mmCIF file of C-alpha atoms in Angstrom:
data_model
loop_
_atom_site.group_PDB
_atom_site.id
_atom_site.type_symbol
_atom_site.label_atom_id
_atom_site.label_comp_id
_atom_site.label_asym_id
_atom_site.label_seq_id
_atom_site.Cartn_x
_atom_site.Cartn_y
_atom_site.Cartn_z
ATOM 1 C CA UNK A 1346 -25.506 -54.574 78.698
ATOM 2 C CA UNK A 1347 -26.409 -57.484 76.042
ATOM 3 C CA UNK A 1348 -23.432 -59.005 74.061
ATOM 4 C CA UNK A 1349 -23.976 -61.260 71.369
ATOM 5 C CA UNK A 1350 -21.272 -63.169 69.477
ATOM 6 C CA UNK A 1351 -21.689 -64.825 66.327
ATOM 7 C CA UNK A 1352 -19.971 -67.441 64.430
ATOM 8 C CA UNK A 1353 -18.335 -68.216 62.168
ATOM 9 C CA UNK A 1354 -17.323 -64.891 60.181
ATOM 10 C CA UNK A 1355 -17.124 -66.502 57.127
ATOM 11 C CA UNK A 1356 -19.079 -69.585 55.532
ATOM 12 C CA UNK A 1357 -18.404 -71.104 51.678
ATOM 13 C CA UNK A 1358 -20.994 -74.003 50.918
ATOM 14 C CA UNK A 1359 -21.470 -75.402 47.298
ATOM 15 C CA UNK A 1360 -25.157 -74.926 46.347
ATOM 16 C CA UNK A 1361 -27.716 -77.312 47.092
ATOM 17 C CA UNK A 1362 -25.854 -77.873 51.043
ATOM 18 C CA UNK A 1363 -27.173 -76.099 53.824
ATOM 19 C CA UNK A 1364 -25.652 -73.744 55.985
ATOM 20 C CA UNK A 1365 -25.664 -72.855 59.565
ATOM 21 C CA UNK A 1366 -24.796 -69.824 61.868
ATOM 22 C CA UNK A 1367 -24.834 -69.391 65.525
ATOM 23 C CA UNK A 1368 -25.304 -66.866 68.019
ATOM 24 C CA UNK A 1369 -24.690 -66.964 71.436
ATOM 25 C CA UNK A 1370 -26.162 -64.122 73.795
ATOM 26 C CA UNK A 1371 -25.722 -62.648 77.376
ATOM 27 C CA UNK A 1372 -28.912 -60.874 79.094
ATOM 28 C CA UNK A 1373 -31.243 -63.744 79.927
ATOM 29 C CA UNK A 1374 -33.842 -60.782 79.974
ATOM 30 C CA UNK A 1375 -33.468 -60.833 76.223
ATOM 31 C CA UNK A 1376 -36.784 -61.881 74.286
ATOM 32 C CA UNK A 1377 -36.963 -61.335 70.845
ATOM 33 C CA UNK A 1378 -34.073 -62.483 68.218
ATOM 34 C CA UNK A 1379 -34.101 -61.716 64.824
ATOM 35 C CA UNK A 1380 -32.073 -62.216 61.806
ATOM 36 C CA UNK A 1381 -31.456 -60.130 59.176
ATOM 37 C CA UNK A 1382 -29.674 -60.731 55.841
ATOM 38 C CA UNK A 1383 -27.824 -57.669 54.058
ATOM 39 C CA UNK A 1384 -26.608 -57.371 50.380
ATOM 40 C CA UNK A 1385 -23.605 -55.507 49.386
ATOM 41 C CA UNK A 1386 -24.718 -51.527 49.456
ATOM 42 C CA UNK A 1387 -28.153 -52.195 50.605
ATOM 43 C CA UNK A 1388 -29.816 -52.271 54.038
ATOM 44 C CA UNK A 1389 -30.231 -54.965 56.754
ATOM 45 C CA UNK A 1390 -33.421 -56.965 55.811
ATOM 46 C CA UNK A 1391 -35.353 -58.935 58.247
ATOM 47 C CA UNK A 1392 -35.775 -62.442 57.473
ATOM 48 C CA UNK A 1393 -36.908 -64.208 60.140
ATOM 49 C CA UNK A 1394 -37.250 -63.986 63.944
ATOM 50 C CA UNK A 1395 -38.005 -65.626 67.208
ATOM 51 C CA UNK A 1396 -39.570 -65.041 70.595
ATOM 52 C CA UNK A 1397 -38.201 -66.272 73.649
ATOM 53 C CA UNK A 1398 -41.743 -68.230 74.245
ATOM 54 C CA UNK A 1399 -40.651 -70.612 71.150
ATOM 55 C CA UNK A 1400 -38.408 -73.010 70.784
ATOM 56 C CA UNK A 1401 -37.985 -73.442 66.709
ATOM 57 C CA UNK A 1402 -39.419 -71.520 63.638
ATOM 58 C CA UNK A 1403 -39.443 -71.969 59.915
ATOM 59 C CA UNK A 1404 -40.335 -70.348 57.143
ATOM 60 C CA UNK A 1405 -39.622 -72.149 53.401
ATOM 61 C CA UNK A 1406 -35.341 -72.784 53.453
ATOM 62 C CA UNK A 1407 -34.739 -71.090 56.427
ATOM 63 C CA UNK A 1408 -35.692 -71.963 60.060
ATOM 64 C CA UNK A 1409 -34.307 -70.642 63.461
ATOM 65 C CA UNK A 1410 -33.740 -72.268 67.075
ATOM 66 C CA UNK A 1411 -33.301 -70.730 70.057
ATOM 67 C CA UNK A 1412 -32.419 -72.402 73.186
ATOM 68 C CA UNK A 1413 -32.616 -70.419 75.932
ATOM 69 C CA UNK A 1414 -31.425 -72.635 78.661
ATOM 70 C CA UNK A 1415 -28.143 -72.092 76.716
ATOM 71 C CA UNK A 1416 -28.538 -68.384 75.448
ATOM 72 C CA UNK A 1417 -27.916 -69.282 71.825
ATOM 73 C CA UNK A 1418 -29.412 -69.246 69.139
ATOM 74 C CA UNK A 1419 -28.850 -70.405 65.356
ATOM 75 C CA UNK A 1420 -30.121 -70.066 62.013
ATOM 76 C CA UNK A 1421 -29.993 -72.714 59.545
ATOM 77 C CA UNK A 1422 -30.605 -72.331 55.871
ATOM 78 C CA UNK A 1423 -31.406 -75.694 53.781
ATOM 79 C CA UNK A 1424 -30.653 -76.123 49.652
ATOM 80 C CA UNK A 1425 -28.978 -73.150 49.705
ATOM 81 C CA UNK A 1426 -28.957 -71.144 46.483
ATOM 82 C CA UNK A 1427 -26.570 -68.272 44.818
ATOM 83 C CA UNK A 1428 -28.817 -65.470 45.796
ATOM 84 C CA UNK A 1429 -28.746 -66.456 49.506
ATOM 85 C CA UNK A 1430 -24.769 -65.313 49.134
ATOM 86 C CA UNK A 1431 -24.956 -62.126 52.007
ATOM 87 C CA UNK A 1432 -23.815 -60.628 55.102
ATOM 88 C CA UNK A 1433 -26.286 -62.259 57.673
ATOM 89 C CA UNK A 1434 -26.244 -61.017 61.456
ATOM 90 C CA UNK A 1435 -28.279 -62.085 64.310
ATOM 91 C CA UNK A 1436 -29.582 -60.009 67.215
ATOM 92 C CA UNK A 1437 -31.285 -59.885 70.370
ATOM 93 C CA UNK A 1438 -33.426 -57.408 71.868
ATOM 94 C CA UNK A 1439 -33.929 -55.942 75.366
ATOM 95 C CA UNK A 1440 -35.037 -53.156 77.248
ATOM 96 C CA UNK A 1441 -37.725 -50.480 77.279
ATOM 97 C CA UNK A 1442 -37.215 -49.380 73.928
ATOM 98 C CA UNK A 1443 -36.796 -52.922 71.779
ATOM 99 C CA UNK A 1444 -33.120 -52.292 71.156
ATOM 100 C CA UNK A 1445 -31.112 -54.324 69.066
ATOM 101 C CA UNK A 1446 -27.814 -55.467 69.850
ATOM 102 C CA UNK A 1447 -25.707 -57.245 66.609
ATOM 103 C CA UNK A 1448 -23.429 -59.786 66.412
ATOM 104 C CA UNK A 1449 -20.873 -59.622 63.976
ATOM 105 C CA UNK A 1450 -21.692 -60.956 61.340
ATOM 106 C CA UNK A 1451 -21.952 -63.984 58.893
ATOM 107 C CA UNK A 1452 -20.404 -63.208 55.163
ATOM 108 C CA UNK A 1453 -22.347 -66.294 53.150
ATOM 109 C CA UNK A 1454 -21.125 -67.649 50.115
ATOM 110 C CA UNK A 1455 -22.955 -70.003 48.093
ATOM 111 C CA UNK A 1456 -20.779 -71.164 45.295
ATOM 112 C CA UNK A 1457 -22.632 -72.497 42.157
ATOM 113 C CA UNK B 1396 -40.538 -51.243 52.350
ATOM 114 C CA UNK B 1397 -41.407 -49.214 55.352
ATOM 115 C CA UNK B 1398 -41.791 -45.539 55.019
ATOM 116 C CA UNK B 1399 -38.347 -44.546 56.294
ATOM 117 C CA UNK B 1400 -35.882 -42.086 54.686
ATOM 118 C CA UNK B 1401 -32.486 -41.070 55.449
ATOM 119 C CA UNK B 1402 -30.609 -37.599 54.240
ATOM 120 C CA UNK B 1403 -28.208 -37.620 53.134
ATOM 121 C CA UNK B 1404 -27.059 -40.318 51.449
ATOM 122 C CA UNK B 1405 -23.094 -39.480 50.897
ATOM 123 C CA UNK B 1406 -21.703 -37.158 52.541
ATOM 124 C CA UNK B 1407 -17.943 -35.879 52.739
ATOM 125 C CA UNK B 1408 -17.187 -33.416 55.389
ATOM 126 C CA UNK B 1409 -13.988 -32.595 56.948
ATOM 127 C CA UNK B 1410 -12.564 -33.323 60.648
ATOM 128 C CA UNK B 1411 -13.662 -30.640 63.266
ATOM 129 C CA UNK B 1412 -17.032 -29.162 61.381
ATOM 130 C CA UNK B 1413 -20.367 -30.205 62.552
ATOM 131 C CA UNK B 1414 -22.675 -32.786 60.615
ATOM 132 C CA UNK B 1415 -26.619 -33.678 60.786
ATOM 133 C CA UNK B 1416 -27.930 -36.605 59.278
ATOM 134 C CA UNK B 1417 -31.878 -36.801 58.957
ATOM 135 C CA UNK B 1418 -34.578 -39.964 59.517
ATOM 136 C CA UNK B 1419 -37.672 -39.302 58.272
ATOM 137 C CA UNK B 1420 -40.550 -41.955 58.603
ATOM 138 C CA UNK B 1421 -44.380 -42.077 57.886
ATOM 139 C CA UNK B 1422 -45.158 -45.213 59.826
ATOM 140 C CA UNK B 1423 -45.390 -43.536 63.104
ATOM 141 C CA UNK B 1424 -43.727 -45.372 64.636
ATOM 142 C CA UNK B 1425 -42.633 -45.165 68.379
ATOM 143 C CA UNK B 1426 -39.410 -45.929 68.404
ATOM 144 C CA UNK B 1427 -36.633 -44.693 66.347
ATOM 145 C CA UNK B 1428 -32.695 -46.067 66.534
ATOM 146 C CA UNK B 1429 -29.307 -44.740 65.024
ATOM 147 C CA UNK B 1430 -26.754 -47.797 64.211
ATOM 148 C CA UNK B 1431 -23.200 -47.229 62.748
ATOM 149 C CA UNK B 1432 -22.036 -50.153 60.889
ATOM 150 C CA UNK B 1433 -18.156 -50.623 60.435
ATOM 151 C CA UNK B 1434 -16.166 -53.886 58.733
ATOM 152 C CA UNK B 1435 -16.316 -56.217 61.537
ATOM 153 C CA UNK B 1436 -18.508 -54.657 64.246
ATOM 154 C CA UNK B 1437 -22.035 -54.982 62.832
ATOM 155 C CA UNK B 1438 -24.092 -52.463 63.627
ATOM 156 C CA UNK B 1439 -23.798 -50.837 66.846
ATOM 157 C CA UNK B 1440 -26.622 -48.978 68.611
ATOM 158 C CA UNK B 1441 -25.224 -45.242 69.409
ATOM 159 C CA UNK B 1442 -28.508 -43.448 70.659
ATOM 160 C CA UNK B 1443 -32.429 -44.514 70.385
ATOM 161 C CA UNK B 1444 -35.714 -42.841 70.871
ATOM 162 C CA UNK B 1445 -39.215 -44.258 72.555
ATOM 163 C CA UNK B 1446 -40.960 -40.810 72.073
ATOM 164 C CA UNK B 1447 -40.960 -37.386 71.117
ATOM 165 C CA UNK B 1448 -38.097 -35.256 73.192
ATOM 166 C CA UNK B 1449 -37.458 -38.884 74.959
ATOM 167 C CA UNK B 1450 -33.927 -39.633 73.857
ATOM 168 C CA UNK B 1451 -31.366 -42.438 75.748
ATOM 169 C CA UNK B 1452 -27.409 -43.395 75.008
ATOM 170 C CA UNK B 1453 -26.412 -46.367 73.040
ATOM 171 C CA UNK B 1454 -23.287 -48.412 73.067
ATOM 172 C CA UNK B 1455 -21.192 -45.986 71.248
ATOM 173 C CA UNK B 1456 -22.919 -42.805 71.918
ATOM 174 C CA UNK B 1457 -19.806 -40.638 72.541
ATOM 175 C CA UNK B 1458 -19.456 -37.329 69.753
ATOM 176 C CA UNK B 1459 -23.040 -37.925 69.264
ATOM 177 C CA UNK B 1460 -25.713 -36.146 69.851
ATOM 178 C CA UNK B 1461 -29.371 -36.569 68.817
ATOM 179 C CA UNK B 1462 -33.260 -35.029 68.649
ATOM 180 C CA UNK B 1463 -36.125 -35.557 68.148
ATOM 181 C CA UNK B 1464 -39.101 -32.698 68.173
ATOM 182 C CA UNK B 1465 -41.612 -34.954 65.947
ATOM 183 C CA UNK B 1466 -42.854 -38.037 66.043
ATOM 184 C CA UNK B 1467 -41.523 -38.771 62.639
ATOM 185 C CA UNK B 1468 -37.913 -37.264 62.193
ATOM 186 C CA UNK B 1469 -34.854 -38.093 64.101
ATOM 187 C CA UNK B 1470 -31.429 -36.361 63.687
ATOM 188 C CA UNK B 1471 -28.223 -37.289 64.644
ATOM 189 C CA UNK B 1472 -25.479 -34.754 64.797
ATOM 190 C CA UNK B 1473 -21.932 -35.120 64.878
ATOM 191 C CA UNK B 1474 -20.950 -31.571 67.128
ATOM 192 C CA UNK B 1475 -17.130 -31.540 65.706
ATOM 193 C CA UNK B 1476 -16.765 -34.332 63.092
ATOM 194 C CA UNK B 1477 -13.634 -36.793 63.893
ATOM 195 C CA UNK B 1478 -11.935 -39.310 60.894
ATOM 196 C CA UNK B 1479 -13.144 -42.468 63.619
ATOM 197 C CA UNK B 1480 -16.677 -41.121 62.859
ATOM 198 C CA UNK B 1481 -15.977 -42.303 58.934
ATOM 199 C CA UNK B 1482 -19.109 -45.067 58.700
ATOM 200 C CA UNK B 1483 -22.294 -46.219 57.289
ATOM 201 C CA UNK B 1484 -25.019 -44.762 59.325
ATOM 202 C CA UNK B 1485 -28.436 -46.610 59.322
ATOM 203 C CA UNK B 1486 -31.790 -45.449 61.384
ATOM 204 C CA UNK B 1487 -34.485 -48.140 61.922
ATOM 205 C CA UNK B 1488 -37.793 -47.618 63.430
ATOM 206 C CA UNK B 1489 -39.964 -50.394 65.211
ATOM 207 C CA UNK B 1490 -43.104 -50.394 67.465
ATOM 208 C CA UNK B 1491 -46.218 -51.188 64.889
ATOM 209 C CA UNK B 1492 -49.311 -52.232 66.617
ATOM 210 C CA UNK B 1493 -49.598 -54.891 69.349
ATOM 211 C CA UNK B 1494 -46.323 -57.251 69.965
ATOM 212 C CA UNK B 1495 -44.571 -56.165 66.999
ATOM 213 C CA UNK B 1496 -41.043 -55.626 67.331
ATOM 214 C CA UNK B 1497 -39.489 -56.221 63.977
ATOM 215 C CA UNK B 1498 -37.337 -53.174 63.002
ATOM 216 C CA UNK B 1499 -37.411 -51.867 59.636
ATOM 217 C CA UNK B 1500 -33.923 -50.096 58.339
ATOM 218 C CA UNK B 1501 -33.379 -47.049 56.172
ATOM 219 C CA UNK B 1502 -31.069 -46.893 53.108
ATOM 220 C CA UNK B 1503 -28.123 -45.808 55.208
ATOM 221 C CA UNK B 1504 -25.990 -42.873 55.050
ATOM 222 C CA UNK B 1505 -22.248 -42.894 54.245
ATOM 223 C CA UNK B 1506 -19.934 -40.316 55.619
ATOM 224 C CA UNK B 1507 -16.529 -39.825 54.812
ATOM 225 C CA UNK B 1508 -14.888 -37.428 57.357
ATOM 226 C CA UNK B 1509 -10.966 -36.287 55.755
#
């Protein structure tokens, strides 16, 4: 089945820098790769995705890339702010159903 | 937020008795998923649905059972509750109209087995 690693675990960056996490995945049958971005108690939230027929995306501070030549994929925040401080994962989808596979997780930490 | 609700939301139960945890949506939406999400593992797919009474495994799908006899509720059930089963358990539903594939989460459930 899919595996999808993610990197790093943890990320500190003073406010105003950007930050980036990556993704790598396995199942070049995968097509659709979101990222969602969970606060402390609350539920995974989407906040951006990609399909496999598109290269980059962006939306405001945050865009995605996806190379899959490579199988990875990465999502970059720019002039990062307090409030973007979460747990961020990444994940790829495959079969019949749409099913999600996670990585691990990113814990972000903007400090002020 | 999507329409999607998850009962309980705490729940303590002790090791060997049997638990149910409910998703309810009103998207209807085809497809319905239960994730467990533990420190440092993400969220890990143990079974899914693609229709009513059409039920597969996930990755972590053993001690689990699951059902589904309406297009809008989804239970899991834990047949003899174990301390490893101690998690966060989150449902998510996708399949809107046309290419849509986002997938929407539920408030999660936290069980504590002792």
């Amino acid at each position: 089945g899919e595996n999808v690693e993610q990197h790093p675990s943890t990320l500190s960056v003073q406010e105003g820098d950007s930050a980036v996490i990556k993704c790598t995945y396995s199942d070049s049958a995968s097509n659709y790769f979101p990222w969602y971005k969970q606060e402390l108690g609350k539920r995974p939230q989407l906040i951006i995705d990609i399909r496999s027929n598109v290269g980059e995306k962006k939306d405001q501070r945050i865009a995605v890339t996806l190379n899959k030549t490579a199988k990875h994929f990465s999502l970059h925040i720019t002039e990062t702010q307090p409030e973007d401080s979460a747990v961020y994962f990444c994940a790829a989808s495959t079969g019949s159903a749409r099913q999600l596979t996670f990585g691990s997780g990113t814990q972000l930490t903007v400090l002020p | 937020d999507a329409g999607i609700t998850q009962s309980p939301r705490h729940k303590v139960t002790e090791t060997g008795t049997p638990v149910t945890l409910r998703c309810h949506q009103t998207e209807n939406h085809r497809y319905m998923y239960w994730y467990r999400q533990d420190p440092g593992h993400g969220l890990r797919l143990i079974h899914y649905s693609y229709g009513v009474k059409d039920t597969d495994k996930g990755e972590v799908s053993d001690g689990y059972s699951v059902s589904r006899s309406k297009t809008e509720d989804f239970l899991l059930t834990l047949e003899s509750a174990t301390s490893s089963q101690t998690s966060v358990y989150f449902c998510a539903i996708s399949g809107g109209g046309g290419m849509n594939t986002e997938a929407f989460f539920g408030q999660g459930t936290r069980l504590t087995v002792v």
